[in-house]
Each structure stands twice: as C-alpha cells, then as structure tokens.
Short mmCIF file of N, CA and C in Angstrom, two decimals:
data_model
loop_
_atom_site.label_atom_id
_atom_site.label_comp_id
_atom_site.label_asym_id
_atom_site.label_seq_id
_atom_site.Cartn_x
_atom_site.Cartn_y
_atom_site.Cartn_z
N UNK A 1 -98.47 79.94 -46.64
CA UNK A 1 -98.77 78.74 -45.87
C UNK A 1 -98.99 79.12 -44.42
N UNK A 2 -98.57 78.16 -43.49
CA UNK A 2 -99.05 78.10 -42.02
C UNK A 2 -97.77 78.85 -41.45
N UNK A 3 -98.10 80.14 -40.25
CA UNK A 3 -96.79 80.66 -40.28
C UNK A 3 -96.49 80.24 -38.57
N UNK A 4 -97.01 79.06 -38.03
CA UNK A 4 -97.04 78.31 -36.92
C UNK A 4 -96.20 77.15 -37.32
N UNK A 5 -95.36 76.98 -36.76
CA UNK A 5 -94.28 75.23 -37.37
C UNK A 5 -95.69 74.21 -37.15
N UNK A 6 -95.55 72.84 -37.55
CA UNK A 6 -95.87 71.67 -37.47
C UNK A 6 -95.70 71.11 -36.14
N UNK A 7 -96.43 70.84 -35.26
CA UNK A 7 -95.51 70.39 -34.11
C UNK A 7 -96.05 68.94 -34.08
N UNK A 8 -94.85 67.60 -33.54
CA UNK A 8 -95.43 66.13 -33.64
C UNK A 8 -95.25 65.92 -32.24
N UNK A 9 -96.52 64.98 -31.45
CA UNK A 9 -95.92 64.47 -30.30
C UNK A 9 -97.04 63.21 -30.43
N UNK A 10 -95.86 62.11 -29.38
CA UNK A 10 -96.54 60.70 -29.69
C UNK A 10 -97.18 60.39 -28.38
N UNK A 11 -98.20 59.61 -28.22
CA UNK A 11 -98.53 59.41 -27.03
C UNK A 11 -99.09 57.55 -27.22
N UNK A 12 -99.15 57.31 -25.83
CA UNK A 12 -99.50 55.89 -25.43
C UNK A 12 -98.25 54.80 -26.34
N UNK A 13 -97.28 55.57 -25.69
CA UNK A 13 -95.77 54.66 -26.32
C UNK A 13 -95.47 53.41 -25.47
N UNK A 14 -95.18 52.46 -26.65
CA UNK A 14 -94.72 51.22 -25.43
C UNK A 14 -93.77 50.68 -25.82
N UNK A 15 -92.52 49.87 -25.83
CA UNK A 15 -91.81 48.59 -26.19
C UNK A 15 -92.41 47.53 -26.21
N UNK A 16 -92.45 47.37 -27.51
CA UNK A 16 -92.74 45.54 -27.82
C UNK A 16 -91.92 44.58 -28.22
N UNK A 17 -91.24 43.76 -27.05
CA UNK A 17 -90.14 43.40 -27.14
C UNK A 17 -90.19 42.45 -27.90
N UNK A 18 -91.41 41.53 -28.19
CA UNK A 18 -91.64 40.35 -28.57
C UNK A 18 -91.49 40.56 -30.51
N UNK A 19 -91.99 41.71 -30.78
CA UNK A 19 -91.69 42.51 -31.89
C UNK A 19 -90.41 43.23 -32.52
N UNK A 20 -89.67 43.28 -31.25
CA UNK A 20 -88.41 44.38 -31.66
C UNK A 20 -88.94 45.82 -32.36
N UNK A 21 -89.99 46.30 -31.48
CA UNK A 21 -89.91 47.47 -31.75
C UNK A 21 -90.34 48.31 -30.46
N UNK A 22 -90.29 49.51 -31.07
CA UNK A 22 -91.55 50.69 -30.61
C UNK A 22 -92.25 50.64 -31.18
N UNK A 23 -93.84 51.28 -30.53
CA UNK A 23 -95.08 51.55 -30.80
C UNK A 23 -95.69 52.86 -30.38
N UNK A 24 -96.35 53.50 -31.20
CA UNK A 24 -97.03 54.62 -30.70
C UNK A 24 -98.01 55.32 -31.37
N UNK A 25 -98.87 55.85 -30.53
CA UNK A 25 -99.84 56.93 -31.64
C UNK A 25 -98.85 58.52 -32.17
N UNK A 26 -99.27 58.76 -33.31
CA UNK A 26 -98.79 59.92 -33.47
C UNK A 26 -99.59 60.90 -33.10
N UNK A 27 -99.92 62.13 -33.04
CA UNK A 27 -100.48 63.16 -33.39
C UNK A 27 -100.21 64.45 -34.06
N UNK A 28 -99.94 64.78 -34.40
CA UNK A 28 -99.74 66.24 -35.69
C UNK A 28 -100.75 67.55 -35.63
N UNK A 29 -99.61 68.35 -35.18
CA UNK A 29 -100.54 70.17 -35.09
C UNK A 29 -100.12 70.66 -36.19
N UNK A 30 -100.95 71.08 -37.40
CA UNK A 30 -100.55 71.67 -38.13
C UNK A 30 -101.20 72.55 -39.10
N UNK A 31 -101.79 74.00 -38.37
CA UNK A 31 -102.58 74.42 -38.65
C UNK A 31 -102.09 75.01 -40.02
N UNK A 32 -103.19 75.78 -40.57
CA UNK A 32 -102.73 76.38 -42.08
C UNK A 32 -102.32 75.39 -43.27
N UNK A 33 -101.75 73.93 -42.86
CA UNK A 33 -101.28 73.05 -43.73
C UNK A 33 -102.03 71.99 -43.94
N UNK A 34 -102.81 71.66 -45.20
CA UNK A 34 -103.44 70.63 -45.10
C UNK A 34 -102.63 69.09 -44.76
N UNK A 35 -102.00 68.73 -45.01
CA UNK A 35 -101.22 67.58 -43.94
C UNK A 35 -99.78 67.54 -44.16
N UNK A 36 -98.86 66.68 -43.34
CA UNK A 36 -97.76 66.97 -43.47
C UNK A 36 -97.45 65.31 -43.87
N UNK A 37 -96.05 65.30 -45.03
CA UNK A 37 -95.94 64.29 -45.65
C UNK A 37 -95.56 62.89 -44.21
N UNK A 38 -95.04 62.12 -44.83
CA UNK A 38 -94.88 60.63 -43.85
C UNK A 38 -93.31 60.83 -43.58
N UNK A 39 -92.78 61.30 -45.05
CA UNK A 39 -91.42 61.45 -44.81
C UNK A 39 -90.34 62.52 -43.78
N UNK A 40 -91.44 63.41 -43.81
CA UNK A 40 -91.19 64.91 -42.83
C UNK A 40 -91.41 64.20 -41.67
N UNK A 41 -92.54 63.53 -41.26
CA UNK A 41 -92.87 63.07 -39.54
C UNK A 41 -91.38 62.28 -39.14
N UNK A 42 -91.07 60.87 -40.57
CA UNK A 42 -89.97 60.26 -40.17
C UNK A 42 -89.13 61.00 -39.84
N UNK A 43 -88.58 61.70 -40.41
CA UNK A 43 -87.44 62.72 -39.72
C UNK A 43 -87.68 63.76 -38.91
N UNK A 44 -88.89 64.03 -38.47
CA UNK A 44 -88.85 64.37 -37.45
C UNK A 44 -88.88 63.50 -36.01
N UNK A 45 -89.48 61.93 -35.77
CA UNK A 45 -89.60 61.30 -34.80
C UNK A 45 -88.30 60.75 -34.91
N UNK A 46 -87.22 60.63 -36.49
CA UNK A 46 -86.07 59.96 -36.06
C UNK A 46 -84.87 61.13 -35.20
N UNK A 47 -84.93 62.39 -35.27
CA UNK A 47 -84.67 62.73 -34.32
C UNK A 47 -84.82 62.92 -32.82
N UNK A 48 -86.55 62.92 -32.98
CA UNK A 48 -86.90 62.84 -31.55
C UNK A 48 -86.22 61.24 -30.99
N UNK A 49 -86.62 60.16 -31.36
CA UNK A 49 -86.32 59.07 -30.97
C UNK A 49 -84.95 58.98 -31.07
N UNK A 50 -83.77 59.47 -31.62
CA UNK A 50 -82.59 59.17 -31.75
C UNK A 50 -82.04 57.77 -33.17
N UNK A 51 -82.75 58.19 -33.82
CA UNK A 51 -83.06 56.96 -34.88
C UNK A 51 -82.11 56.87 -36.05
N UNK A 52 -81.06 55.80 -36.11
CA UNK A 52 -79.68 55.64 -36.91
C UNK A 52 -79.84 55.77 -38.40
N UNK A 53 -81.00 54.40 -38.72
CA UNK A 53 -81.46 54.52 -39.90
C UNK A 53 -82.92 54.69 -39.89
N UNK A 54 -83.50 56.01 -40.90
CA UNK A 54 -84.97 56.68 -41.00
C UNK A 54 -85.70 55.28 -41.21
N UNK A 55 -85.27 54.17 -42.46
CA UNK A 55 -86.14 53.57 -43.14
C UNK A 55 -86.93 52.42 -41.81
N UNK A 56 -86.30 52.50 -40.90
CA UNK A 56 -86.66 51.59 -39.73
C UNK A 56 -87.75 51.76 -38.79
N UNK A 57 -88.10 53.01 -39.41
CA UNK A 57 -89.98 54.13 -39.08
C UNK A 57 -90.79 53.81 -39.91
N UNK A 58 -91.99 53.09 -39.89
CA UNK A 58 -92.99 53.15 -39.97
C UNK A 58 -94.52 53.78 -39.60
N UNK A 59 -94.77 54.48 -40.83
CA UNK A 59 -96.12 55.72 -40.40
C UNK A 59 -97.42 55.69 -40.78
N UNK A 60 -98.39 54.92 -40.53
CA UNK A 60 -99.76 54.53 -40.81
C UNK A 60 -100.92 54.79 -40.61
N UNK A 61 -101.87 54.98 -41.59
CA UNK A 61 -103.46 55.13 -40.93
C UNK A 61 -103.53 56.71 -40.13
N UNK A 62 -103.12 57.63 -40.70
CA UNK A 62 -103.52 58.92 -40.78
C UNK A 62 -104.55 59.69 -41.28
N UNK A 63 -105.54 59.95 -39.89
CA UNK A 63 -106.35 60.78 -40.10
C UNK A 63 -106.90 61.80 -39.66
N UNK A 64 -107.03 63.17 -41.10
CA UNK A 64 -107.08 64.65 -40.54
C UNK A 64 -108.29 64.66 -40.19
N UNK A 65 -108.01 65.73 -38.57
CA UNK A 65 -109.77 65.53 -37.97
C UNK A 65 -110.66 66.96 -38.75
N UNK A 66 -111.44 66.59 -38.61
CA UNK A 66 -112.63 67.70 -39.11
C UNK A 66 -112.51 68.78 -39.28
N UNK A 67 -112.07 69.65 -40.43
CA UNK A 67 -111.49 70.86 -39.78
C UNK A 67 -110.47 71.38 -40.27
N UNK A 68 -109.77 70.12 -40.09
CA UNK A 68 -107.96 70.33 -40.23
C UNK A 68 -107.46 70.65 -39.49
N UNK A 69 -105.86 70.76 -39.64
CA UNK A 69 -104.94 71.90 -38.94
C UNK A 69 -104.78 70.61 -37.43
N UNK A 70 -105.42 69.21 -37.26
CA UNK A 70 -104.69 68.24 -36.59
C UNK A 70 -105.22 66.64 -37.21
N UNK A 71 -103.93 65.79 -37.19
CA UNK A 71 -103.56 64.78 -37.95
C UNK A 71 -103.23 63.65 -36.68
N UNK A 72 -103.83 62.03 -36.98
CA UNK A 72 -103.59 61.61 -35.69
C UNK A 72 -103.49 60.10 -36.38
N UNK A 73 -102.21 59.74 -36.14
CA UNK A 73 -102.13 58.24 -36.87
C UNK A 73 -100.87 57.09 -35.84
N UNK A 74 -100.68 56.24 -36.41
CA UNK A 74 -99.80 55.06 -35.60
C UNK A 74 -98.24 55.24 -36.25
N UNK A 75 -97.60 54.45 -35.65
CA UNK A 75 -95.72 54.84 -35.83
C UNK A 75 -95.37 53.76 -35.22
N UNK A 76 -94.99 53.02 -35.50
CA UNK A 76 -93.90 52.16 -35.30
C UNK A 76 -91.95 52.25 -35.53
N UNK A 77 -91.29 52.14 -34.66
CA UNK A 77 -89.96 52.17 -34.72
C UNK A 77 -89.23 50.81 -34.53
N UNK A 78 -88.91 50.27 -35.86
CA UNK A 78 -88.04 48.60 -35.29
C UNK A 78 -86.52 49.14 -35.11
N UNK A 79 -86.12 47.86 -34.63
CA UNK A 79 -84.92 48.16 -34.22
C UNK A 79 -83.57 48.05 -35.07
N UNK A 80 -84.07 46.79 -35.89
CA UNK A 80 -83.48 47.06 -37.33
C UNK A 80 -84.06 46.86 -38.31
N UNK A 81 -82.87 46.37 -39.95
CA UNK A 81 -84.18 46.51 -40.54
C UNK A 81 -85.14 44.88 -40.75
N UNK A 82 -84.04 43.84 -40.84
CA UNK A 82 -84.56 42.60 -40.25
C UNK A 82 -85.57 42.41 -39.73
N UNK A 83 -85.59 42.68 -38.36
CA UNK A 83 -87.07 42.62 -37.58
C UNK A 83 -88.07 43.25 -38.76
N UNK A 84 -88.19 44.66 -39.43
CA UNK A 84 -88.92 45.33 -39.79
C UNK A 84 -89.40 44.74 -41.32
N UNK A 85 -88.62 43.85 -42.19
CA UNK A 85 -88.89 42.85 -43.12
C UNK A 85 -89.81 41.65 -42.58
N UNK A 86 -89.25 41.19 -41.30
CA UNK A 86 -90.04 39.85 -40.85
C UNK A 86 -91.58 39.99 -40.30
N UNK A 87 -92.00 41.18 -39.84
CA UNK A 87 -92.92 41.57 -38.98
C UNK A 87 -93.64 42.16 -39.49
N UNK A 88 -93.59 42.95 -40.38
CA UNK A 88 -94.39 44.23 -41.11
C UNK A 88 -94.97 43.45 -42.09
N UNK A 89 -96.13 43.86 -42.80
CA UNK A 89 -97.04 42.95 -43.86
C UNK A 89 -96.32 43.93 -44.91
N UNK A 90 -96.82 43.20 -46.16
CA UNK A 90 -96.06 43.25 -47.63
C UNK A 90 -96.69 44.53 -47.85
N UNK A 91 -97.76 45.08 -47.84
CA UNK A 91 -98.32 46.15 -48.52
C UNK A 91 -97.92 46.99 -47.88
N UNK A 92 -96.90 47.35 -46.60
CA UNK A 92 -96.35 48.67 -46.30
C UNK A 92 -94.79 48.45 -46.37
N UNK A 93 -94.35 47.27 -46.24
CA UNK A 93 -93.37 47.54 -47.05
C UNK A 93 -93.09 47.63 -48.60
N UNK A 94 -93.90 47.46 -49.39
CA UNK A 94 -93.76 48.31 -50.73
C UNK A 94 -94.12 49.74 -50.45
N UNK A 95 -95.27 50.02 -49.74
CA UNK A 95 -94.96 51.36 -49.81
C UNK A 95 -93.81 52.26 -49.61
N UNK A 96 -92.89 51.24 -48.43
CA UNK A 96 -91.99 52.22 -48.15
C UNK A 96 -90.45 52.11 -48.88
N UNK A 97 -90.81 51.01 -49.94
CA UNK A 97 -89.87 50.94 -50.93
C UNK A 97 -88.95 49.79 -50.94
N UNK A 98 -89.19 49.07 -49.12
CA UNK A 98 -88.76 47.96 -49.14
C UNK A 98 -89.05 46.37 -49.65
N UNK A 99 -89.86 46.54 -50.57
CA UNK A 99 -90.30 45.16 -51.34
C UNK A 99 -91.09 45.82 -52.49
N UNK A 100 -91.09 44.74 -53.42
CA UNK A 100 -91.71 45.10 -54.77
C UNK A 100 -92.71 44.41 -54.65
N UNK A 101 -93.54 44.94 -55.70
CA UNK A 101 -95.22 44.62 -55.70
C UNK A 101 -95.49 43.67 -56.31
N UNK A 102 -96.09 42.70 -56.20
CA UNK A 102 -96.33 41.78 -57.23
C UNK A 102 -97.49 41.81 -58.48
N UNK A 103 -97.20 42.11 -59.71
CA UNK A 103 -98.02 42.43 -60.60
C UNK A 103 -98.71 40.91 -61.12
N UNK A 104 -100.29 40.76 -60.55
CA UNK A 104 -100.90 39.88 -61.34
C UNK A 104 -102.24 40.45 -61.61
N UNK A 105 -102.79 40.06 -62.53
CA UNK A 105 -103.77 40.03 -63.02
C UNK A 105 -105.17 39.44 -61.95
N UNK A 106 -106.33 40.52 -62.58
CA UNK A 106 -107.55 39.62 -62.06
C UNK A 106 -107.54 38.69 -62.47
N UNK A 107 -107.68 38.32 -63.26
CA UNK A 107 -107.85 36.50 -64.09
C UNK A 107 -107.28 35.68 -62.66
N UNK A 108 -106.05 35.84 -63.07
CA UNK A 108 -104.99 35.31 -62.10
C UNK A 108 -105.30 35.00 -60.60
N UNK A 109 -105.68 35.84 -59.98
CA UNK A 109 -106.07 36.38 -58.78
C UNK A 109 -107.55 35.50 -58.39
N UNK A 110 -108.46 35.51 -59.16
CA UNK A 110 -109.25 34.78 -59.18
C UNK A 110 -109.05 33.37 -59.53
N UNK A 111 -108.24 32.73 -60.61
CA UNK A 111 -108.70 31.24 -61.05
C UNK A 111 -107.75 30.49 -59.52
N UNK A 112 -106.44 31.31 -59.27
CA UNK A 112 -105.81 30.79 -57.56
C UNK A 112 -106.72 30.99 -56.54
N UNK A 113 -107.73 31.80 -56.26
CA UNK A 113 -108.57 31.98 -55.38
C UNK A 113 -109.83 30.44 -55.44
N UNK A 114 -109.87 30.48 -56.45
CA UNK A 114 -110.80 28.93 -56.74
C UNK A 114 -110.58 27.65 -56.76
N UNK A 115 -109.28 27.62 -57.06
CA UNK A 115 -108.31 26.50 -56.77
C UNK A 115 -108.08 26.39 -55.39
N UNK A 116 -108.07 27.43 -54.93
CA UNK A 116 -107.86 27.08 -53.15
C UNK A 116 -108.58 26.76 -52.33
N UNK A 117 -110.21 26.90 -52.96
CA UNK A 117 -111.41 26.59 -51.93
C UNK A 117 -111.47 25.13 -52.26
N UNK A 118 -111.28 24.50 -53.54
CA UNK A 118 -110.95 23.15 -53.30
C UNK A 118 -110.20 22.42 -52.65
N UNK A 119 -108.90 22.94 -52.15
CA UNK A 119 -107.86 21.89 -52.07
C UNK A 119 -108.09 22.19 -50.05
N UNK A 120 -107.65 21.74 -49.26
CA UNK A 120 -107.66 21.80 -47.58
C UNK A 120 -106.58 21.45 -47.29
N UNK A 121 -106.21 22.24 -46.02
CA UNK A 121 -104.54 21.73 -45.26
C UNK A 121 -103.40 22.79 -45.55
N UNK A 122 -102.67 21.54 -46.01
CA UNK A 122 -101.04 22.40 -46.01
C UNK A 122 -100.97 22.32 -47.70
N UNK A 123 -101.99 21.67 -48.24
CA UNK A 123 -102.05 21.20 -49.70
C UNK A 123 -102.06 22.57 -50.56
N UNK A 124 -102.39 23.39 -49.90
CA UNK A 124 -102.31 24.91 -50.80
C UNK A 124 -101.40 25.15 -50.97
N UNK A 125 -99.98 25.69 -49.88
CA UNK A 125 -98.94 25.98 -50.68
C UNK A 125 -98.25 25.36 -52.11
N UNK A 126 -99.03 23.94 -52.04
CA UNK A 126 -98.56 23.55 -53.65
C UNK A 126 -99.33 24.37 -54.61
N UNK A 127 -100.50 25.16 -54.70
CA UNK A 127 -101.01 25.27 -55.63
C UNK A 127 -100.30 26.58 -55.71
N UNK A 128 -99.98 27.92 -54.89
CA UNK A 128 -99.40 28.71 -54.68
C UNK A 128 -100.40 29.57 -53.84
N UNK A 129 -100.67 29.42 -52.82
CA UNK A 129 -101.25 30.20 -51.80
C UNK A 129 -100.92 30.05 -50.33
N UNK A 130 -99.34 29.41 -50.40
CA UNK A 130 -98.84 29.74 -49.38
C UNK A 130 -97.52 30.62 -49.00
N UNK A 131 -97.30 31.45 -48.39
CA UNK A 131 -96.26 32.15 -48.08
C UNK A 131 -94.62 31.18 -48.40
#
C-alpha cells in the first residue's frame, strides 16, 4: 500500500449555532490508497475535534480528484445526538445506522405519489405524505 500516512485537514470551519453543530469541508491526502473509509476519517476528526461520542460525525459527498491520492468532501459535527436525529435528513441517518429504511414498493411509491397530486394543503398528511 501507501507507505505515506493519510493525512485529514478541514478547512472553511464554522459554528452553526442555529443547528447545534459544526461544519466543515474535509480534505484527504492519501496517496498510494485509493480512498480512505468514512469510519477511519470519523475517528480521526473525533480526535482532532475532541469528540465524546464518534456517532455525532457526519461524512458526506466525497470526491476523489483526478488522479487520486486526494479526497475532498463535507463533515458535520452535532453536538449531540438529538440535534443530529432532528436536523439530519433520513437517508444519512440510515446510512449511519441511526434509523431504519423504509421498505416499500414501486407500486406503492407511485399509487401515494398520485394520490397526492390530487388532494392540496395540509390534506396530504391524511393520505400519508406528510412527515
């Protein structure tokens, strides 16, 4: 493999208080290795950041530039895991193990999608297309 470590550093970091989190770009040196997992970065930024519990990192939209050998994606750090249930959309928290997926069918998916262009308002959540 790569006989250079991985090195991570984040840039254009901010507090978003209104969010309860951190925000940041990642970037990733990691020559010789075609990429490095999500779970390795978490533990590596939860040390850099000082971070109690890992699952409270969020790591997204990673992409290796041309080439390889550098990786450049977004990171989010909430503050607990609360905030990070209320704020985060459903499809990355299943990824990260914190919610289950909901198994439906195309059929399904479609005949609620058609039912909804009829109905207007607040009248959808009866049909089931509201949160």
């Amino acid at each position: 493999m790569g006989d250079r470590p991985v090195t991570v550093r984040t840039r254009r970091a901010m507090r978003n208080k209104l969010l309860s989190r951190k925000q940041f770009v990642v970037e990733v040196n990691h020559p010789g290795k075609a990429n490095v997992s999500k779970a390795d970065l978490a533990e590596k930024l939860g040390q850099v950041y000082k971070v109690k519990d890992e699952k409270t990192i969020v790591l997204f939209g990673f992409r290796t530039q041309y080439g390889g050998g550098k990786s450049s994606g977004f990171g989010l750090i909430y503050d607990n895991l609360d905030a990070l249930k209320k704020y985060e959309p459903k499809h990355r928290l299943v990824r990260n193990g914190l919610a289950e997926r909901l198994e439906r069918s195309r059929k399904q998916i479609k005949e609620r999608k058609n039912r909804m262009k009829k109905i207007r308002g607040t009248k959808k959540k009866d049909v089931g297309g509201g949160k």
